[in-house]
XYZ file of C-alpha atoms in Angstrom:
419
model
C -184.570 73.101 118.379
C -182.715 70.081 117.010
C -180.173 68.133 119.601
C -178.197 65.406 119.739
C -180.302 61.720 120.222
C -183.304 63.359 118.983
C -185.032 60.937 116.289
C -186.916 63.119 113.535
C -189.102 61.283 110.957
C -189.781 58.170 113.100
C -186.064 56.909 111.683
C -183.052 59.359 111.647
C -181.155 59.562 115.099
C -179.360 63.153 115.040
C -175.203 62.544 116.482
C -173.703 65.496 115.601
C -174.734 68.893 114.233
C -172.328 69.780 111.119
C -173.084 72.763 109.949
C -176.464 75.376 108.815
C -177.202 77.611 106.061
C -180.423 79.728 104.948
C -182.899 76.888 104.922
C -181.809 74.693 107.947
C -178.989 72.870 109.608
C -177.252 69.552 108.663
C -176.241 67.089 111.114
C -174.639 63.545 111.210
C -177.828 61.087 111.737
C -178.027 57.523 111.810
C -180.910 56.164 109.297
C -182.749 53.361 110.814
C -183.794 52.223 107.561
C -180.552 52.103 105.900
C -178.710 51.467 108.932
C -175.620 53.585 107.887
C -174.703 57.623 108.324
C -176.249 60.013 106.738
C -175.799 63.582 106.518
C -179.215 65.428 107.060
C -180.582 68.817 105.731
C -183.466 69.759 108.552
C -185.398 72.353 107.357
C -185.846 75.246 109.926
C -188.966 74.994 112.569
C -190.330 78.157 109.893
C -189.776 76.582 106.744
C -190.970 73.076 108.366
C -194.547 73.820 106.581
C -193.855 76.102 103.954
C -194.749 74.541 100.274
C -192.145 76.585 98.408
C -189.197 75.001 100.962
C -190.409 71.842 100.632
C -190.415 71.928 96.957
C -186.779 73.293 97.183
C -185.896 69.690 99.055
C -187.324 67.822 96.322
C -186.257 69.649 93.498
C -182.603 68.748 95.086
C -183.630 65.381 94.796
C -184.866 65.533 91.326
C -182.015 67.193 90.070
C -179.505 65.100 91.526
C -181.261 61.875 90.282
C -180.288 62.822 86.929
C -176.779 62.463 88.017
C -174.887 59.508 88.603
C -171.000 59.864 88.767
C -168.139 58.965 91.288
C -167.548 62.675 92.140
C -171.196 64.024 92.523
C -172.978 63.330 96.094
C -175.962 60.758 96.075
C -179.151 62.646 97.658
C -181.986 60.530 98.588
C -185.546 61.535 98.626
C -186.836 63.768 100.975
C -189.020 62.374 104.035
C -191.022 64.824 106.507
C -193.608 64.359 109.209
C -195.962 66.856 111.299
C -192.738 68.037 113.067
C -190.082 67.717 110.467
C -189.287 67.842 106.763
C -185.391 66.163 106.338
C -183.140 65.349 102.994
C -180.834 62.775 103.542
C -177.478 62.399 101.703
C -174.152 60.282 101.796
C -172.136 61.031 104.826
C -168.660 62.523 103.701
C -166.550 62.821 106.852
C -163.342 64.614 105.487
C -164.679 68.024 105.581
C -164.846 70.449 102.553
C -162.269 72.409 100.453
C -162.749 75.464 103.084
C -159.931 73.330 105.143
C -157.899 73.910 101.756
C -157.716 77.616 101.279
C -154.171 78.934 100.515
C -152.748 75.826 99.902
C -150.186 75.724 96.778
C -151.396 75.104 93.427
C -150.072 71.326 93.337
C -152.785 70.502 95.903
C -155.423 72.638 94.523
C -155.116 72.148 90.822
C -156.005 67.872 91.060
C -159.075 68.506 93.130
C -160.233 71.034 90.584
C -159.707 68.605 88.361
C -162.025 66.329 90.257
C -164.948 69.099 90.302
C -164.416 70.211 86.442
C -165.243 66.351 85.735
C -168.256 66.141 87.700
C -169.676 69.562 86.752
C -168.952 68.136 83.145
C -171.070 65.143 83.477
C -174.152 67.045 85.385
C -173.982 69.481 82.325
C -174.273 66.163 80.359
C -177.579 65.609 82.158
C -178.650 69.365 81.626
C -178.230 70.240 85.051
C -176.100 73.682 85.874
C -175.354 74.174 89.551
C -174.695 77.275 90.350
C -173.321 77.529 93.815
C -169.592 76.534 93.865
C -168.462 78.032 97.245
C -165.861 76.154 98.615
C -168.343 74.503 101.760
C -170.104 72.997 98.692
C -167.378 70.663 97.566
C -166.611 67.677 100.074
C -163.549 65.817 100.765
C -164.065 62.117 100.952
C -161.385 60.348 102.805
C -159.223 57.878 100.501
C -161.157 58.818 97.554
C -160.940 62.870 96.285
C -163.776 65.008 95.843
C -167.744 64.673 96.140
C -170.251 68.194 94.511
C -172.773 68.569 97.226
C -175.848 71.084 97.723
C -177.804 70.743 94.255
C -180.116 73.175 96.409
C -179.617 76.288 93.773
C -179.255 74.241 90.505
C -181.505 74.558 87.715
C -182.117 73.195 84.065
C -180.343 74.941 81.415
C -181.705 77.351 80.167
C -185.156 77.311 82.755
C -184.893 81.271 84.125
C -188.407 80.862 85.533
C -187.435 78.393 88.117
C -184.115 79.117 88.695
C -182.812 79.999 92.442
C -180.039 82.652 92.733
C -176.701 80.843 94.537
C -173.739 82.227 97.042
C -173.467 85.868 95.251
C -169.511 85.148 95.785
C -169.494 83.206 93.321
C -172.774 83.772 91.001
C -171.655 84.986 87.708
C -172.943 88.291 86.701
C -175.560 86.824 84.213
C -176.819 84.516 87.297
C -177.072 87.913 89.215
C -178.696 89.623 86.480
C -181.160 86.654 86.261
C -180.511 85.189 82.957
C -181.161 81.889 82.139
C -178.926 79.208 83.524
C -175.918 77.941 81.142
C -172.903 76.131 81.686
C -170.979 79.012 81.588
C -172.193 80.251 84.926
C -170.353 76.833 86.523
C -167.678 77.936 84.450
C -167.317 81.224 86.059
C -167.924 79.822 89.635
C -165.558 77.515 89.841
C -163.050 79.969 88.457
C -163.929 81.856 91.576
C -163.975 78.575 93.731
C -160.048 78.569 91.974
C -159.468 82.467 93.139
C -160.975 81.241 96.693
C -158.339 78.246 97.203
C -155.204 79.715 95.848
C -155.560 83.309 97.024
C -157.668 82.456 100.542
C -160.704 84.430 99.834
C -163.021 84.927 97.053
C -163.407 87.890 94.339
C -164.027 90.953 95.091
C -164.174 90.047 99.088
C -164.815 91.593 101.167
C -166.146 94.841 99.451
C -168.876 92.754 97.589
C -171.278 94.479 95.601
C -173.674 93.369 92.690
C -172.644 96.413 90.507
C -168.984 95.594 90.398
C -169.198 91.955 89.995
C -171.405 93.188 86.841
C -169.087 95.570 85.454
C -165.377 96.114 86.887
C -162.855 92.969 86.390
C -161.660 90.785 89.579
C -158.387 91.771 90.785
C -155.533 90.289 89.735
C -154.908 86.759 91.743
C -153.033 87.277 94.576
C -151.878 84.108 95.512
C -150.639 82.633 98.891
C -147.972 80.357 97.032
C -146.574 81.134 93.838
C -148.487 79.608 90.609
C -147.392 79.313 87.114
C -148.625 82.372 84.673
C -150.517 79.366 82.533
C -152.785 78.563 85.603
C -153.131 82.209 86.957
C -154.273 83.383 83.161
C -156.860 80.217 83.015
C -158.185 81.834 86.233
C -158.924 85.216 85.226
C -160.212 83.738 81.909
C -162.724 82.067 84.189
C -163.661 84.500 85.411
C -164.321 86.868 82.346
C -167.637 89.323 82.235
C -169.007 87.714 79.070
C -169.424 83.880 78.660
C -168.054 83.874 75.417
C -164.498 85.245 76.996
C -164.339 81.863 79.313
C -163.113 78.831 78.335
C -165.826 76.761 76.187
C -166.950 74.050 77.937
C -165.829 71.832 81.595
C -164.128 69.680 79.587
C -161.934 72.519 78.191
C -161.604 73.479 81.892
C -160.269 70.555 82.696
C -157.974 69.771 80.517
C -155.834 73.049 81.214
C -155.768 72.170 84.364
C -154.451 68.677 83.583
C -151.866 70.396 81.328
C -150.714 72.827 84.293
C -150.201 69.941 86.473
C -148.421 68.045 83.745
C -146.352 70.864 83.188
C -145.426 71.176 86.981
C -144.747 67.497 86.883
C -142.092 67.457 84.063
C -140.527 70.537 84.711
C -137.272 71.065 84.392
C -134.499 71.434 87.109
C -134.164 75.622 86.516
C -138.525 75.539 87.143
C -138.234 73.846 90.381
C -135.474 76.116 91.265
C -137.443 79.466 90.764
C -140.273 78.047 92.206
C -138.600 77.205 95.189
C -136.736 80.350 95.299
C -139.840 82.382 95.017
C -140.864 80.359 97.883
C -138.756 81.087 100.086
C -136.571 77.359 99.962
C -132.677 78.176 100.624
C -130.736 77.336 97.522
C -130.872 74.340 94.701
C -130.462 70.837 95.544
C -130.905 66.841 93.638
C -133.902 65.640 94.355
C -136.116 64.226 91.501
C -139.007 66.401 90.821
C -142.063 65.263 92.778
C -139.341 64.933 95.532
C -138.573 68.435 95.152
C -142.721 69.649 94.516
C -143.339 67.502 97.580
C -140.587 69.196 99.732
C -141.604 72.619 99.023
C -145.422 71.569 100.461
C -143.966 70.547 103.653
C -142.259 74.572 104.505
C -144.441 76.526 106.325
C -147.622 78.467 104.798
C -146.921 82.142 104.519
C -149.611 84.571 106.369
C -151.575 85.895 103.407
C -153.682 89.666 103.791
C -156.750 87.484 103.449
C -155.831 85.448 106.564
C -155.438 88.091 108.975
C -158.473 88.933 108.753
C -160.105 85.453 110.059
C -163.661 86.907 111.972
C -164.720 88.543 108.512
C -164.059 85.439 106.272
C -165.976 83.552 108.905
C -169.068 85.262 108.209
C -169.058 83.698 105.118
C -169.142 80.436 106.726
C -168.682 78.053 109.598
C -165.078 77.171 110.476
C -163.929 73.961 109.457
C -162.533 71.670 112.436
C -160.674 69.962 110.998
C -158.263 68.854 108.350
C -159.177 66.067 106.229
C -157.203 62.748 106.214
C -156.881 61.766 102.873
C -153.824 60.901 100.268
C -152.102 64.142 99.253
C -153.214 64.555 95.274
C -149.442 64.470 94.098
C -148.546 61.555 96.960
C -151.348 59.498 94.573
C -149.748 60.563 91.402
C -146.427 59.503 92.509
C -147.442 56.424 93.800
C -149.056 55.279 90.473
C -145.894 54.194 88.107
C -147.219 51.688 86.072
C -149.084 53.490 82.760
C -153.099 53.188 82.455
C -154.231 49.653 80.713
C -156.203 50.744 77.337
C -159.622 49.893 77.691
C -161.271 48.212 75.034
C -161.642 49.567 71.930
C -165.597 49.664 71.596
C -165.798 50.567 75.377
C -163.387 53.454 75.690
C -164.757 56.184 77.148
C -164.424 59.468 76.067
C -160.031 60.837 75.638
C -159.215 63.376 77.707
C -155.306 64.618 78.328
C -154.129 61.959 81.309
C -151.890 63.134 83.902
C -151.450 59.521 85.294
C -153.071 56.465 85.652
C -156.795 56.344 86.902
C -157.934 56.046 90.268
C -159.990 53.747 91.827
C -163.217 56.244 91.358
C -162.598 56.707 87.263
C -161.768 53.116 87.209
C -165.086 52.524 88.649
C -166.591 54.915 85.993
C -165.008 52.670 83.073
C -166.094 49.736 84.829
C -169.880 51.378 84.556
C -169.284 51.800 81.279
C -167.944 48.902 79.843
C -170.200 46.658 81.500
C -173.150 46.107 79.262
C -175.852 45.947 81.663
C -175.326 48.756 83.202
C -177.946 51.010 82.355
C -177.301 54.756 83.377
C -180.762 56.024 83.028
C -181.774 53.796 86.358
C -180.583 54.787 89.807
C -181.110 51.779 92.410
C -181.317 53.076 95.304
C -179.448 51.110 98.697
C -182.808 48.456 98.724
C -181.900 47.495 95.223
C -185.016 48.868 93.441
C -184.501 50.815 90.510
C -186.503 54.028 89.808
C -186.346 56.045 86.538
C -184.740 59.771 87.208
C -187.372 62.508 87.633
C -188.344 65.014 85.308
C -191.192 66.447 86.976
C -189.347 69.622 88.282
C -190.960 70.939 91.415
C -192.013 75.107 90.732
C -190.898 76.876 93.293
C -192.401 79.877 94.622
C -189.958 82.650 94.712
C -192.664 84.885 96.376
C -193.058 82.882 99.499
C -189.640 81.901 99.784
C -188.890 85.747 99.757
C -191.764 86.502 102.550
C -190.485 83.616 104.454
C -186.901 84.557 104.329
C -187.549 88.367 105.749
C -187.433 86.083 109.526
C -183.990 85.932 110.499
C -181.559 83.593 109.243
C -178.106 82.891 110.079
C -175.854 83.609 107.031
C -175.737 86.415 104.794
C -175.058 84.743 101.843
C -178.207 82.199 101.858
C -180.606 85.110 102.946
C -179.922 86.240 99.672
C -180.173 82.354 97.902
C -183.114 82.249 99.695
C -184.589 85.281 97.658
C -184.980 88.698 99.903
């Protein structure tokens, strides 16, 4: 059993435990090596020896060296010893978007916005992820959002070696084991979109393989009001047959830039019936973030979802608490001045802008303007440079299956884990 000042691997020093799933726990360490934070994936005492988990660990690696954006979190090869078999990632200390469910639409729809990008650019790479539950998507203080937990990706189109994710939010050709596509991150994060603006996921709690196959989510029941543009993108997302959901991420993405545009230069009579259907006594004069920014601070209306706390926490562990980073539309208002126009033969890709970049996409153009910057090389925190893998690990579904029959803590990653 792990505790706390317990060194594992002759060089990580466990502080804190922060959560556990189907293959182990993750705790705050402190890497000797590094000397900085990490957060560690221990695999369980079980699954310390076990070939088929330890191939899982380094085909998370693997995979997530073929990444390298702002909003994606860096994983760094896996270590283990006689006693222990560890991945260590960046330390995100804001929590995850659990702390965010049933917040209004104007805090949701930017960090979206955040995740479309970065499941854009590991589609880019080839690499599907498959497991957008809301614990899977980090807050990082100051900054926005980080994608963590490549643990159930796969290569597009590679149904051999392909791991099944959360079933909340596995699209029905994921549960019907067809190959991976981009349209299966499509379809999760329309359910990670259900989860945050309704409080719980589709068809929760009555989950059942059969119905996520064949009978349509229910209509979005919202905690706040949304506009009908964002609730139809939603169910769109969510559509039975990829080629009912929006194309691509980058299509994703920019609706949900164009809600939030909308929101932000709506008129006076908009702002009205939004506040009205929220509850806000009568019109007033205040510009219109003033107004958005007024109607976050009310109080949060008690949902159906909510009241029924114990069941949603079977889905996972509680967060603590409440990340302390710049509200999304607090950012937006604070940046007045319009985005310089990057040079010509540098430019990266247009995309719809809501307002001018922040510091993370300015670090992106930075990348990509410099000209020796060279995106197919990771350097690691020592400075030397190693080439991405390619060399997928095979897992073996068969002994991850035997192994998971012993039992494990959460529903949900029993059945990532295969039984």
């Amino acid at each position: 059993m792990n505790e706390a000042n317990a060194r594992l691997c002759g060089r990580f020093v466990l502080r804190e435990k922060i959560g556990a799933g189907g293959f182990g726990e993750v705790w705050r360490a402190y890497d000797e090596v590094r000397e900085q934070d990490v957060a560690l994936k221990i695999l369980y005492p079980q699954l310390t020896h076990s070939s088929a988990a330890w191939q899982v660990l380094e085909r998370e690696f693997t995979l997530s060296s073929r990444l390298n954006h702002p909003g994606v979190l860096r994983v760094y090869e896996p270590v283990r010893d006689e006693r222990s078999a560890v991945l260590p990632m960046t330390y995100a200390p804001g929590g995850d978007l659990r702390s965010l469910r049933g917040q209004r639409y104007t805090r949701i729809v930017p960090l979206l916005i955040e995740v479309a990008r970065a499941l854009e650019h590991a589609h880019s790479r080839g690499v599907v992820h498959r497991d957008l539950k809301s614990g899977n998507v980090l807050l990082d203080v100051g900054r926005g959002v980080l994608l963590a937990d490549f643990g159930s990706a796969a290569v597009t189109g590679d149904a051999d070696n392909a791991l099944p994710g959360s079933p909340f939010t596995a699209s029905p050709q994921q549960l019907a084991g067809e190959p991976p596509t981009a349209a299966d991150d499509i379809y999760g994060l329309g359910a990670l979109a259900y989860e945050l603006l309704s409080g719980a996921p589709p068809f929760y709690p009555n989950f059942d393989i059969a119905r996520v196959r064949n009978e349509p989510a229910a209509p979005l029941n919202p905690a706040y009001p949304v506009p009908p543009r964002l609730e139809q993108l939603v169910m769109r997302m969510l559509a039975k047959r990829p080629a009912a959901r929006p194309a691509t991420m980058h299509d994703v993405a920019s609706e949900l830039n164009s809600v939030l545009h909308d929101t932000l230069t709506a008129s006076p009579e908009m702002i009205q019936s939004l506040q009205e259907a929220d509850g806000y006594p009568g019109p007033h004069e205040n510009t219109t973030l003033d107004a958005l920014n007024v109607t976050q601070a009310l109080p949060m209306p008690t949902s159906d979802y909510h009241e029924d706390d114990a069941r949603l926490a079977a889905l996972d562990e509680p967060t603590e608490f409440v990340p302390k980073f710049e509200p999304p539309l607090a950012r937006a208002e604070r940046h007045t001045q319009p985005r310089p126009e990057a040079h010509p033969e540098t430019r990266p890709e247009q995309r719809p802008e809501l307002r001018p970049a922040t510091p993370s996409e300015r670090r992106v153009e930075d990348r990509r303007a410099d000209p020796t910057h060279n995106e197919s090389i990771v350097v690691d925190v020592f400075g030397a440079e190693r080439a991405p893998r390619d060399d997928l690990p095979l897992v073996d579904l068969n002994e991850l299956a035997a192994v998971a029959k012993a039992p494990l803590p959460h529903i949900e990653d029993v059945f990532r884990a295969g039984s």
